[in-house]
XYZ file of C-alpha atoms in Angstrom:
651
model
C 264.057 -159.444 155.035
C 265.279 -159.051 158.616
C 268.338 -160.837 159.973
C 267.462 -163.545 162.456
C 269.450 -164.447 165.507
C 269.389 -164.686 169.258
C 269.727 -161.261 170.882
C 271.703 -161.341 174.102
C 270.189 -160.256 177.408
C 271.695 -157.259 179.140
C 274.414 -159.024 181.207
C 275.808 -160.841 178.158
C 275.261 -157.795 175.969
C 277.484 -155.793 178.312
C 279.924 -158.662 178.619
C 280.592 -158.562 174.867
C 280.377 -154.768 174.496
C 284.135 -154.274 174.325
C 284.429 -157.097 171.803
C 281.830 -155.414 169.572
C 283.479 -151.992 169.885
C 287.026 -153.186 169.294
C 286.135 -155.165 166.187
C 283.786 -152.408 165.019
C 286.736 -149.999 164.964
C 288.840 -152.475 162.992
C 285.995 -152.946 160.517
C 285.706 -149.181 160.087
C 289.453 -148.820 159.480
C 289.407 -151.491 156.769
C 286.363 -149.906 155.157
C 287.855 -146.423 155.319
C 291.146 -147.432 153.712
C 289.305 -149.376 151.031
C 287.037 -146.445 150.101
C 288.943 -143.272 151.061
C 289.760 -142.484 147.425
C 286.400 -143.588 146.042
C 284.637 -141.288 143.555
C 280.921 -141.539 142.693
C 279.946 -139.179 139.880
C 276.234 -139.968 139.950
C 274.311 -138.071 142.617
C 271.714 -140.315 144.229
C 269.422 -139.774 147.167
C 266.414 -141.243 148.924
C 263.847 -140.556 151.612
C 262.345 -142.551 154.464
C 258.838 -141.967 155.780
C 257.449 -143.688 158.870
C 253.677 -144.126 158.746
C 251.164 -145.413 161.284
C 248.159 -147.605 160.518
C 244.919 -146.754 162.303
C 241.454 -148.293 162.494
C 238.357 -146.088 162.748
C 235.293 -146.956 164.790
C 232.796 -144.580 163.191
C 229.865 -145.693 165.338
C 231.567 -144.733 168.584
C 233.760 -141.955 167.152
C 237.004 -143.599 168.195
C 240.208 -144.350 166.353
C 242.807 -146.893 167.433
C 246.279 -147.925 166.350
C 246.342 -151.109 164.296
C 248.981 -153.699 165.164
C 248.813 -155.384 161.743
C 251.991 -153.996 160.073
C 253.813 -157.246 160.915
C 251.348 -159.208 158.765
C 251.487 -156.578 156.025
C 255.276 -156.769 155.901
C 255.226 -160.488 155.194
C 253.169 -159.824 152.055
C 255.363 -156.879 151.052
C 258.532 -158.960 151.407
C 257.063 -161.563 149.054
C 256.259 -158.842 146.513
C 259.766 -157.452 146.852
C 261.332 -160.852 146.186
C 259.071 -161.353 143.184
C 259.497 -157.913 141.612
C 263.174 -157.373 142.424
C 264.692 -154.197 141.009
C 261.329 -153.226 139.498
C 259.850 -152.734 142.951
C 258.938 -149.053 143.304
C 258.490 -149.067 147.088
C 260.298 -150.944 149.853
C 258.523 -151.500 153.177
C 260.363 -152.065 156.458
C 259.432 -152.466 160.138
C 259.826 -149.622 162.602
C 260.063 -149.467 166.388
C 256.327 -149.344 167.033
C 254.213 -152.373 166.081
C 251.717 -149.881 164.625
C 254.372 -148.270 162.410
C 255.658 -149.128 158.952
C 258.469 -147.447 157.014
C 258.598 -146.855 153.276
C 261.437 -145.878 150.951
C 261.725 -145.723 147.156
C 262.637 -149.047 145.584
C 265.713 -147.435 144.014
C 267.422 -144.162 144.916
C 266.302 -141.109 142.973
C 268.848 -140.468 140.240
C 270.047 -144.073 140.099
C 269.433 -144.259 136.349
C 270.946 -140.870 135.514
C 273.624 -140.560 132.886
C 275.531 -137.341 132.514
C 274.350 -134.018 133.904
C 271.746 -133.042 131.334
C 268.100 -132.140 131.630
C 266.966 -135.750 132.128
C 269.428 -136.188 134.966
C 268.249 -133.091 136.814
C 264.581 -133.904 136.288
C 264.983 -137.427 137.646
C 266.279 -136.068 140.938
C 263.129 -134.101 141.738
C 260.100 -135.085 139.686
C 259.685 -138.679 140.890
C 259.539 -137.995 144.610
C 255.901 -137.067 145.099
C 254.762 -139.738 142.635
C 256.678 -142.361 144.604
C 255.046 -141.210 147.831
C 251.636 -141.515 146.174
C 252.596 -144.983 144.988
C 253.181 -145.954 148.627
C 249.546 -145.190 149.418
C 248.393 -147.128 146.367
C 250.672 -149.990 147.337
C 249.072 -150.166 150.774
C 245.478 -149.687 149.663
C 244.597 -153.339 149.069
C 246.238 -154.328 152.364
C 243.823 -152.285 154.472
C 240.169 -152.680 155.385
C 237.647 -149.969 154.566
C 237.828 -148.594 158.112
C 241.657 -148.588 158.207
C 244.055 -145.935 156.974
C 247.747 -145.308 156.387
C 248.413 -142.025 158.170
C 251.401 -139.688 157.990
C 251.319 -138.487 161.595
C 254.235 -137.635 163.834
C 252.672 -138.932 167.042
C 249.360 -140.665 167.675
C 247.707 -138.174 170.075
C 246.665 -140.753 172.685
C 249.649 -143.104 172.507
C 250.080 -144.222 176.115
C 246.376 -143.897 177.011
C 243.882 -146.708 177.618
C 242.261 -148.674 174.790
C 244.250 -147.301 171.845
C 245.202 -150.483 169.958
C 243.555 -153.156 167.825
C 243.845 -155.862 169.028
C 243.439 -154.556 172.568
C 246.516 -154.316 174.773
C 246.937 -153.268 178.398
C 250.050 -152.194 180.295
C 251.618 -154.862 182.461
C 254.427 -153.152 184.413
C 255.523 -156.256 186.302
C 255.912 -158.409 183.194
C 256.877 -155.934 180.470
C 260.429 -155.380 179.235
C 260.378 -151.708 180.252
C 258.182 -151.628 183.362
C 255.900 -149.084 181.699
C 252.648 -148.158 183.437
C 251.263 -146.827 180.129
C 252.025 -149.377 177.384
C 252.590 -153.095 177.029
C 255.276 -154.790 174.959
C 252.590 -155.377 172.323
C 253.164 -151.813 171.081
C 256.841 -152.515 170.405
C 257.449 -154.241 167.088
C 257.724 -158.006 167.340
C 258.610 -158.412 163.642
C 262.179 -158.793 164.811
C 263.457 -159.459 168.353
C 265.799 -156.469 168.230
C 263.075 -153.952 169.041
C 261.790 -155.355 172.339
C 265.286 -156.411 173.393
C 266.691 -152.954 172.629
C 264.168 -151.335 174.966
C 264.826 -153.944 177.641
C 268.620 -153.561 177.450
C 268.410 -149.770 177.555
C 266.275 -149.854 180.710
C 268.535 -152.469 182.303
C 271.687 -150.542 181.476
C 270.439 -147.224 182.869
C 269.234 -148.995 186.014
C 265.801 -147.374 186.004
C 262.813 -146.825 183.766
C 262.816 -144.401 180.887
C 261.732 -140.954 182.079
C 260.413 -138.461 179.532
C 258.888 -135.191 180.747
C 257.272 -132.897 178.174
C 256.013 -129.498 179.420
C 252.248 -129.245 179.296
C 250.441 -126.430 177.494
C 248.680 -124.312 180.120
C 245.267 -123.528 178.678
C 242.637 -121.469 180.502
C 241.244 -124.463 182.435
C 244.410 -126.542 182.808
C 245.179 -127.498 186.391
C 247.813 -125.232 187.932
C 250.015 -126.847 188.965
C 249.414 -129.813 186.668
C 250.330 -132.898 188.703
C 249.585 -136.536 188.009
C 249.841 -139.243 190.685
C 250.483 -142.831 189.670
C 250.255 -146.161 191.423
C 253.990 -146.549 190.994
C 256.646 -145.041 193.264
C 259.327 -144.775 190.582
C 256.941 -142.963 188.234
C 255.898 -140.535 190.968
C 259.546 -139.726 191.632
C 260.366 -139.292 187.936
C 257.286 -137.288 186.873
C 257.694 -133.509 187.035
C 255.002 -131.003 187.902
C 253.520 -129.213 184.876
C 254.868 -131.931 182.579
C 253.421 -134.867 180.638
C 255.205 -137.961 181.906
C 256.134 -140.862 179.590
C 258.009 -143.984 180.669
C 258.767 -146.280 177.732
C 261.014 -146.206 174.650
C 258.055 -146.674 172.285
C 256.495 -143.436 173.583
C 259.409 -141.573 171.969
C 260.577 -143.914 169.240
C 256.935 -144.425 168.280
C 257.005 -140.937 166.789
C 257.311 -140.825 163.000
C 259.666 -138.678 160.952
C 260.957 -137.854 157.479
C 264.627 -138.543 156.708
C 266.760 -137.861 153.656
C 269.981 -139.650 152.676
C 272.301 -138.231 149.996
C 275.348 -139.741 148.330
C 278.440 -137.577 148.007
C 280.991 -137.601 145.219
C 283.817 -138.303 147.665
C 284.508 -138.570 151.365
C 285.680 -134.937 151.377
C 282.381 -133.799 149.878
C 280.535 -135.895 152.453
C 282.450 -134.056 155.209
C 281.350 -130.713 153.755
C 277.716 -131.783 153.395
C 277.663 -133.174 156.932
C 279.083 -129.995 158.456
C 277.237 -127.402 156.418
C 273.855 -129.083 156.838
C 274.299 -129.451 160.597
C 273.394 -125.808 161.462
C 270.294 -126.269 159.280
C 269.009 -129.270 161.263
C 267.161 -127.187 163.892
C 265.903 -124.783 161.217
C 264.278 -127.577 159.206
C 262.939 -129.149 162.394
C 261.148 -125.891 163.226
C 259.767 -125.536 159.706
C 258.432 -129.105 159.808
C 257.077 -129.001 163.394
C 254.134 -131.391 163.736
C 254.046 -132.867 167.264
C 252.021 -130.798 169.761
C 250.254 -133.706 171.548
C 251.612 -136.413 173.887
C 249.631 -139.042 175.803
C 246.328 -137.250 175.312
C 247.517 -133.788 176.364
C 248.419 -130.644 174.469
C 252.067 -129.934 175.216
C 254.068 -126.732 175.195
C 256.307 -128.185 172.496
C 255.725 -128.494 168.771
C 258.338 -131.176 168.033
C 259.092 -134.751 169.009
C 262.873 -134.573 169.309
C 263.292 -134.476 173.114
C 260.841 -137.352 173.493
C 262.953 -139.431 171.100
C 266.159 -138.386 172.842
C 265.020 -139.367 176.330
C 263.395 -142.576 175.073
C 266.785 -143.951 173.950
C 268.879 -142.515 176.767
C 270.728 -145.483 178.276
C 273.149 -143.421 180.383
C 273.637 -144.412 184.006
C 273.519 -141.969 186.920
C 277.330 -141.808 186.781
C 277.456 -141.107 183.040
C 274.909 -138.306 183.465
C 277.051 -136.674 186.165
C 274.538 -137.377 188.939
C 277.040 -139.575 190.807
C 280.860 -139.814 190.823
C 282.377 -142.148 188.231
C 282.975 -145.528 189.818
C 281.557 -148.282 187.638
C 281.539 -146.294 184.379
C 284.417 -144.814 182.406
C 282.966 -141.607 180.928
C 280.837 -138.627 181.841
C 278.609 -138.514 178.746
C 276.882 -135.188 178.069
C 274.231 -136.298 175.570
C 271.835 -139.146 174.961
C 272.735 -141.499 172.127
C 269.808 -139.836 170.327
C 270.935 -136.215 170.158
C 272.392 -133.467 167.947
C 275.871 -134.230 166.620
C 278.803 -133.187 168.781
C 281.603 -132.441 166.293
C 282.119 -131.179 162.755
C 284.172 -133.372 160.423
C 286.130 -130.821 158.366
C 289.430 -129.753 159.910
C 288.675 -126.121 159.036
C 285.583 -126.293 161.274
C 287.244 -127.963 164.260
C 287.502 -124.741 166.288
C 283.695 -124.553 166.332
C 283.541 -127.846 168.274
C 283.080 -125.969 171.555
C 281.124 -128.625 173.471
C 282.913 -131.012 175.835
C 284.177 -133.851 173.642
C 284.490 -137.250 175.279
C 285.938 -140.061 173.200
C 287.827 -143.328 173.495
C 291.486 -142.337 173.253
C 292.656 -145.882 172.493
C 290.343 -146.213 169.497
C 291.195 -142.681 168.410
C 294.936 -143.445 168.385
C 294.337 -146.693 166.500
C 292.438 -144.852 163.774
C 294.983 -142.023 163.575
C 297.802 -144.555 163.178
C 295.789 -146.197 160.376
C 295.536 -142.897 158.477
C 291.993 -141.812 159.422
C 291.695 -137.982 159.458
C 291.697 -136.525 162.973
C 288.139 -135.079 163.020
C 286.649 -138.289 161.637
C 288.645 -140.418 164.069
C 287.403 -138.289 166.941
C 283.808 -138.533 165.731
C 283.936 -142.330 165.500
C 285.746 -142.596 168.848
C 282.942 -140.492 170.371
C 280.268 -142.826 168.986
C 282.192 -145.797 170.339
C 282.065 -144.774 173.987
C 278.568 -146.318 173.868
C 277.673 -149.914 174.534
C 275.753 -151.775 171.826
C 272.032 -151.730 172.545
C 271.716 -155.278 171.236
C 274.130 -158.013 170.192
C 273.371 -161.278 168.384
C 275.082 -164.413 169.588
C 275.378 -165.707 166.014
C 277.249 -162.557 164.934
C 279.878 -162.321 167.645
C 282.633 -163.734 165.424
C 283.141 -161.774 162.209
C 285.820 -161.192 159.593
C 286.902 -157.604 160.148
C 288.274 -157.187 156.624
C 284.927 -157.914 154.987
C 282.170 -157.587 157.608
C 280.717 -154.399 159.080
C 278.017 -155.598 161.505
C 279.963 -154.696 164.642
C 280.628 -151.203 163.316
C 277.013 -150.722 162.273
C 275.844 -152.037 165.636
C 277.248 -148.914 167.297
C 276.964 -146.506 164.349
C 273.269 -147.185 163.687
C 272.260 -146.853 167.347
C 273.699 -143.363 167.681
C 270.602 -141.563 166.425
C 272.073 -138.124 165.749
C 270.578 -135.240 163.767
C 273.140 -135.888 161.025
C 274.581 -139.319 160.334
C 277.829 -139.741 158.410
C 277.586 -143.087 156.572
C 280.515 -145.028 155.073
C 279.927 -147.229 152.022
C 278.283 -150.517 153.049
C 280.564 -153.496 152.518
C 277.837 -155.617 150.915
C 276.534 -153.032 148.431
C 279.370 -151.874 146.148
C 277.144 -149.428 144.226
C 276.695 -147.197 147.295
C 279.308 -144.647 148.308
C 279.895 -142.107 151.096
C 276.598 -140.646 152.299
C 275.083 -138.269 154.823
C 271.659 -138.660 156.388
C 269.579 -135.624 157.367
C 267.451 -136.790 160.316
C 265.700 -133.998 162.315
C 262.573 -133.332 160.230
C 259.049 -134.076 161.418
C 256.742 -135.992 159.112
C 254.120 -133.938 157.263
C 250.461 -134.742 156.603
C 250.488 -134.952 152.810
C 252.634 -136.403 150.047
C 253.064 -132.924 148.596
C 254.444 -131.567 151.870
C 256.773 -134.512 152.491
C 258.071 -134.311 148.926
C 258.564 -130.558 149.326
C 260.636 -130.904 152.496
C 262.708 -133.765 151.115
C 263.454 -131.914 147.867
C 264.196 -128.700 149.774
C 266.925 -130.451 151.800
C 268.444 -131.958 148.658
C 268.411 -128.557 146.966
C 270.105 -127.079 150.034
C 272.941 -129.565 149.613
C 273.304 -128.619 145.946
C 273.256 -124.884 146.708
C 275.883 -125.337 149.432
C 278.233 -127.161 147.079
C 277.711 -124.894 144.073
C 278.068 -121.562 145.883
C 280.508 -122.867 148.529
C 278.280 -121.521 151.292
C 279.417 -121.517 154.897
C 276.772 -122.021 157.609
C 279.166 -123.095 160.373
C 278.448 -121.815 163.887
C 279.625 -123.231 167.227
C 278.171 -126.650 167.952
C 276.853 -125.321 171.274
C 274.729 -122.804 169.342
C 273.298 -125.599 167.194
C 272.313 -127.339 170.433
C 270.684 -124.123 171.687
C 268.748 -123.866 168.444
C 267.552 -127.475 168.762
C 266.266 -126.786 172.257
C 264.640 -123.470 171.353
C 263.158 -124.840 168.141
C 260.985 -127.405 169.896
C 259.048 -124.786 171.838
C 255.447 -123.992 170.984
C 255.191 -121.701 167.958
C 258.977 -121.308 167.810
C 258.658 -120.570 164.097
C 257.100 -117.216 164.983
C 258.176 -116.543 168.558
C 261.850 -117.538 168.636
C 265.159 -116.445 167.173
C 267.994 -118.751 166.187
C 271.739 -118.467 165.957
C 272.850 -118.359 162.336
C 275.951 -117.352 160.446
C 275.809 -113.746 159.340
C 278.126 -113.993 156.306
C 277.447 -117.318 154.608
C 279.838 -116.485 151.763
C 282.914 -116.350 154.024
C 285.288 -119.285 154.265
C 286.684 -120.880 157.396
C 289.914 -121.576 155.543
C 290.915 -117.925 155.917
C 290.241 -118.133 159.648
C 292.525 -121.072 160.312
C 295.231 -118.744 161.620
C 292.946 -117.662 164.473
C 293.792 -119.219 167.818
C 296.556 -121.370 166.375
C 297.836 -122.096 169.840
C 294.468 -123.410 170.988
C 293.831 -127.062 170.144
C 290.558 -127.664 171.936
C 290.242 -131.213 170.624
C 293.280 -132.260 172.633
C 293.167 -129.962 175.662
C 289.396 -129.532 176.202
C 289.840 -125.754 176.426
C 287.339 -123.565 174.632
C 288.578 -121.668 171.630
C 287.172 -118.155 171.391
C 285.062 -117.664 168.247
C 284.412 -114.222 166.864
C 280.862 -113.527 168.013
C 280.152 -111.208 165.102
C 280.351 -114.185 162.726
C 276.918 -115.383 163.911
C 273.804 -113.572 165.074
C 270.234 -114.405 166.054
C 267.622 -114.371 163.298
C 264.002 -115.347 162.906
C 263.103 -118.328 160.757
C 261.591 -115.938 158.222
C 264.839 -113.965 158.008
C 266.899 -117.129 157.571
C 264.639 -118.576 154.896
C 263.435 -115.498 153.018
C 266.194 -113.004 153.871
C 265.952 -109.419 155.055
C 267.097 -106.387 153.093
C 270.789 -106.121 152.360
C 271.724 -107.797 155.622
C 271.101 -111.438 154.720
C 270.204 -112.976 151.335
C 267.943 -115.777 152.619
C 268.033 -119.447 151.627
C 265.007 -119.354 149.337
C 266.315 -116.601 147.014
C 269.603 -118.489 146.685
C 267.719 -121.694 145.984
C 265.563 -120.059 143.313
C 268.702 -118.740 141.658
C 270.176 -122.232 141.662
C 267.009 -123.849 140.268
C 266.924 -121.302 137.437
C 270.526 -122.169 136.591
C 270.006 -125.911 136.099
C 268.251 -127.741 133.292
C 264.717 -128.605 134.315
C 261.735 -129.169 132.093
C 258.705 -126.926 132.590
C 256.744 -129.432 134.681
C 259.630 -130.217 137.035
C 260.577 -126.560 137.376
C 256.993 -125.643 138.279
C 256.755 -128.436 140.833
C 260.080 -127.542 142.464
C 259.065 -123.877 142.670
C 255.852 -124.950 144.431
C 257.910 -126.903 146.941
C 260.149 -123.924 147.602
C 257.145 -121.625 147.948
C 255.610 -123.895 150.584
C 258.728 -123.574 152.753
C 258.893 -119.820 152.149
C 255.231 -119.385 153.153
C 255.615 -121.512 156.281
C 258.603 -119.390 157.311
C 256.746 -116.129 156.734
C 253.615 -117.353 158.587
C 251.462 -117.142 155.463
C 250.857 -120.849 156.036
C 250.709 -122.804 159.281
C 253.024 -125.595 160.301
C 251.367 -128.946 160.907
C 251.824 -128.429 164.661
C 250.086 -125.054 164.583
C 247.207 -126.454 162.562
C 246.767 -129.504 164.822
C 246.870 -127.355 167.958
C 244.334 -124.942 166.479
C 242.128 -127.835 165.339
C 241.972 -129.188 168.874
C 241.207 -125.823 170.441
C 239.086 -124.172 167.714
C 238.180 -126.823 165.173
C 234.518 -125.808 164.975
C 235.635 -122.459 163.576
C 237.217 -123.923 160.433
C 235.844 -123.275 156.956
C 236.817 -125.998 154.484
C 236.975 -126.146 150.720
C 236.159 -129.794 150.208
C 234.496 -132.323 148.008
C 230.858 -132.661 149.122
C 230.486 -135.956 150.919
C 227.428 -137.230 152.775
C 229.474 -138.978 155.459
C 231.512 -135.817 156.029
C 228.348 -133.696 156.363
C 226.741 -136.119 158.834
C 229.992 -136.239 160.764
C 230.061 -132.489 161.305
C 226.317 -132.209 161.954
C 226.686 -134.406 165.033
C 229.960 -132.831 166.164
C 230.077 -130.953 169.421
C 232.788 -129.069 171.205
C 234.561 -131.702 173.296
C 237.577 -129.611 174.159
C 237.254 -128.026 177.612
C 240.357 -125.805 177.390
C 242.014 -128.073 179.946
C 244.781 -129.419 177.647
C 243.010 -132.803 177.401
C 242.750 -134.360 173.928
C 240.073 -137.008 174.394
C 238.945 -139.884 172.177
C 236.373 -137.856 170.245
C 238.799 -135.035 169.458
C 241.399 -137.591 168.372
C 238.850 -139.273 166.138
C 237.849 -135.929 164.595
C 241.490 -134.985 164.048
C 242.527 -138.244 162.367
C 239.305 -138.457 160.366
C 240.127 -134.996 159.015
C 243.804 -135.850 158.429
C 242.805 -138.910 156.451
C 240.579 -136.828 154.200
C 243.368 -134.287 153.726
C 245.872 -137.006 152.843
C 243.457 -138.599 150.394
C 242.935 -135.164 148.788
C 239.214 -135.195 149.610
C 239.712 -132.081 151.708
C 241.793 -128.963 151.114
C 242.756 -126.797 154.072
C 243.939 -123.379 152.980
C 245.758 -122.718 156.259
C 248.250 -125.448 155.357
């Protein structure tokens, strides 16, 4: 199912970078003008979940990552060809060779007609069933000691002896120079994955450097310092941080993403902008990544690890040296929160420095592309392609879109604005919601996916306004990754979500920040700091809360009793996580590592489970180290939870 071709090495990749960008812009212009007036009445959406496959060694209480997804995909592709449109689940490769991605075979709502009760039900009541079908689909592909796990980050990824078959780091011969992982952990199902990592490292002129603050437990070394047999690593590693040095150590983290089709391009602009301030909020609510390379970290989320893992900026582009060989000072990684809103009425909230290719911008403006969209695309196109195929250098700009997608798809932002694909006429303008962490169970993942879709519906129906300065969204993303941010942090949020920016367009008329790079002053009273609980559940007369608004919306649409009950359960899960009645996955995992002998479980009696806990002992030494036995216990428990053999009330 993957395109084949010869990926260019870094020198040639850079040589053709301008060719790819220039033709990518022309392809976008043709696509925009072809589809700018397009209307799609049927609302469709879909989710993506990235799983890992693990293999248990019950005799030695060890669990390893399985590198068999490549073989599994070959079988799944054959099934897909055979079953066609009847295929309920599509399987695709992901960055890690231990990862595999699943999506529904058809978008939810694809068979809807009209806006009646059947239409509304089809949007929400098939999600969890489809996620269960993914596990059933995979069941006969796995051995008895293997499992498909929904886990944001394998706790000991980057440690010794964590893969089957065995792999060892080979810094001198690997594509990334990593001292922790070999190229075997990067997916070889398609050459783009290994070559992407290689080109990113070559372009930046040094290894990837990810530093995640360590959680200081009672016996953690202070300062926490690791010394490596590698000078570059010793220079890059920070004290009191967990050091990672390869793209797969960030991109090997799994997530949950939701893509929604808009009625029109204008509606897609609104959805993109209004959901953007909610990206850090949903990241916090879905936090599930407290462990990196065998250590408890002081973060609960994966996002910074992903961001640094794909950061191909040079010293000059990062502002560490004067611009000489590079054209732009680039303020963010290509994996980062978005940098501009797309609606003209929200432009004054684009208060971050905006760097973009002026030549491409002018070309799009002259072709009729709206100014905010032209600026957004011109910002994406200051990047080089991460990988280019020799066979695809020459394309027909009026009908092809590969050069555009080359740049578009390798800007991994929290929201992705997606034009209609040129080869799939049934798909329209879409937005992709990308910041959420994967959850342990199908119920949780379905709940978070449906919650985001309901948010989009509530925004459009009630014309809600969540816009705050982009810089505040960035602050929220940074704050939201901290340990227990759901309880300990406050986040910038719009105070009056029923006000419209249209009435504020007369403010600062003489200030056009997008052209002059001067900050426009925003009325500070339009946004305040709130807790996650206040944002989600509201507080008094001051703020209504997202959940009460969502319940009002759900009661206003036609749902059958079963679907209505299920949706209300989803909403309640989010409400209870926000109010601390239930733990986030990150809180539960962290507590399991530190206090897992204290847990009381309601579970199906199982002889293996009883024997397992009889021989358990407290391996955690309060030194932040998550060893093999703890990892085995954790994933053994997660597998039982995901298979519904074990119910944990805290979650």
